[in-house]
């Protein structure tokens, strides 16, 4: 059995000129970033620590931020493991299906744009991945119902 190299996710700090510490995740080996369409080693979290905490409040603040950053690191690592071994990643269920669908329409033909606009209207502009059920049209039923998680349904002929 071939050994798989799983990307290691490390939480790191970078000191800024202002004295604050910026928190970021370091991926090794690098991972694919779907937004930039490039391999990437860093993901800046937008979380900052107070460089030299002066009192208990600042220490407590830093501690809370570190807890949140560790949670994000663990979530990212689990997502990588799930993807590597083919497990269902629950965090992806919260992703915006309409955003995904719209990005796919740009790669396809004009018909896809029309379908996207109708689907967006159908679900009132809000549809998460968890709301979409993948199914097939039964051969004996020309009217096939599609149901989203918010109780909306549509039929196709």
XYZ file of C-alpha atoms in Angstrom:
157
model
C 0.000 0.000 0.000
C 1.361 3.381 -1.022
C 1.910 5.939 1.721
C -0.021 9.178 1.209
C 1.509 12.520 2.066
C -1.076 14.505 3.946
C -0.671 18.250 4.048
C 0.400 19.448 7.485
C -1.368 22.555 8.765
C 0.598 24.694 11.226
C -0.618 27.821 13.003
C 2.054 30.539 12.816
C 2.508 34.156 13.906
C 4.064 37.030 12.000
C 5.060 40.234 13.751
C 3.722 43.393 12.111
C 5.264 46.865 12.196
C 2.474 47.983 14.522
C 3.608 45.449 17.119
C 0.594 43.192 16.630
C 1.018 39.549 15.666
C -0.817 38.344 12.567
C -1.985 34.720 12.664
C -1.849 32.540 9.579
C -1.950 28.888 8.581
C 1.094 27.354 6.930
C 0.363 24.376 4.645
C 3.109 21.905 3.746
C 3.083 20.691 1.074
C 1.143 23.586 -0.477
C -2.561 23.253 -1.249
C -4.665 24.385 -4.212
C -6.405 27.714 -3.615
C -9.626 27.758 -5.685
C -9.918 31.568 -5.442
C -6.440 32.417 -6.791
C -6.213 29.212 -8.872
C -2.646 28.687 -7.617
C -0.837 26.488 -5.143
C -0.549 28.259 -1.800
C 1.326 27.705 1.462
C -0.249 30.467 3.536
C -3.742 31.428 4.556
C -3.947 34.624 6.575
C -6.791 34.411 9.067
C -7.374 38.110 9.671
C -6.865 37.483 13.389
C -4.343 39.492 15.392
C -2.765 39.164 18.820
C -1.606 42.032 20.994
C 2.205 41.942 20.780
C 3.053 42.829 24.383
C -0.070 42.417 26.506
C -0.052 44.847 29.424
C -2.863 43.513 31.604
C -5.164 40.564 32.226
C -7.740 41.802 29.687
C -5.184 41.812 26.874
C -3.908 38.371 27.958
C -7.480 37.038 27.973
C -8.074 38.588 24.549
C -4.960 36.870 23.134
C -6.039 33.573 24.684
C -9.518 33.786 23.101
C -8.089 34.649 19.688
C -5.638 31.724 19.915
C -8.519 29.349 20.752
C -10.388 30.528 17.658
C -7.268 30.227 15.481
C -6.598 26.686 16.757
C -10.197 25.787 15.943
C -9.821 27.106 12.390
C -6.545 25.158 12.009
C -8.235 21.950 13.170
C -11.178 22.504 10.801
C -8.835 23.021 7.829
C -6.798 19.940 8.732
C -9.934 17.808 9.003
C -11.135 19.094 5.614
C -7.806 18.056 4.053
C -7.970 14.595 5.655
C -11.597 14.158 4.566
C -10.739 15.104 0.996
C -7.653 12.872 0.935
C -9.532 9.783 2.110
C -12.888 10.482 0.448
C -14.906 11.232 3.585
C -17.845 13.625 3.519
C -16.690 17.061 4.658
C -19.451 18.662 6.733
C -17.934 22.145 6.465
C -18.547 22.173 2.710
C -22.276 21.753 3.275
C -22.376 25.398 4.374
C -20.841 26.596 1.089
C -22.969 28.733 -1.227
C -24.291 26.539 -4.050
C -25.400 29.562 -6.083
C -21.858 30.977 -6.003
C -20.504 27.608 -7.164
C -23.160 27.289 -9.883
C -22.501 30.830 -11.118
C -18.758 30.117 -11.395
C -19.536 27.023 -13.486
C -21.823 28.991 -15.834
C -18.855 31.143 -16.842
C -17.119 28.009 -18.144
C -20.177 26.829 -20.085
C -22.647 28.082 -22.654
C -25.333 30.760 -22.484
C -27.983 28.125 -21.644
C -26.258 27.596 -18.294
C -26.618 31.302 -17.487
C -30.352 31.122 -18.180
C -30.705 28.010 -15.995
C -28.710 29.751 -13.242
C -30.994 32.820 -13.326
C -34.131 30.658 -13.127
C -32.702 28.574 -10.290
C -31.630 31.700 -8.379
C -35.180 33.076 -8.681
C -36.622 29.701 -7.678
C -34.662 29.548 -4.420
C -35.055 33.265 -3.643
C -31.338 33.972 -4.066
C -30.208 31.636 -1.280
C -29.134 28.014 -1.622
C -26.423 26.179 0.321
C -24.781 22.919 -0.724
C -26.696 21.124 2.035
C -29.983 22.260 0.439
C -29.283 20.440 -2.834
C -30.303 16.812 -3.208
C -28.780 14.921 -6.099
C -31.139 12.455 -7.704
C -32.104 10.974 -11.022
C -35.339 11.048 -12.931
C -37.205 7.748 -12.590
C -37.966 6.200 -15.996
C -41.602 5.608 -15.106
C -42.222 9.184 -13.914
C -41.920 11.983 -16.507
C -42.666 14.535 -13.772
C -39.701 14.581 -11.441
C -39.817 16.685 -8.281
C -36.743 18.468 -6.988
C -36.819 19.638 -3.403
C -34.457 22.044 -1.675
C -33.855 22.045 2.070
C -35.972 25.145 2.642
C -39.157 23.363 1.619
C -39.281 24.735 -1.941
C -39.842 22.242 -4.705
C -39.960 22.306 -8.461
C -40.892 19.800 -11.115
C -39.293 19.087 -14.446
C -40.876 17.468 -17.455
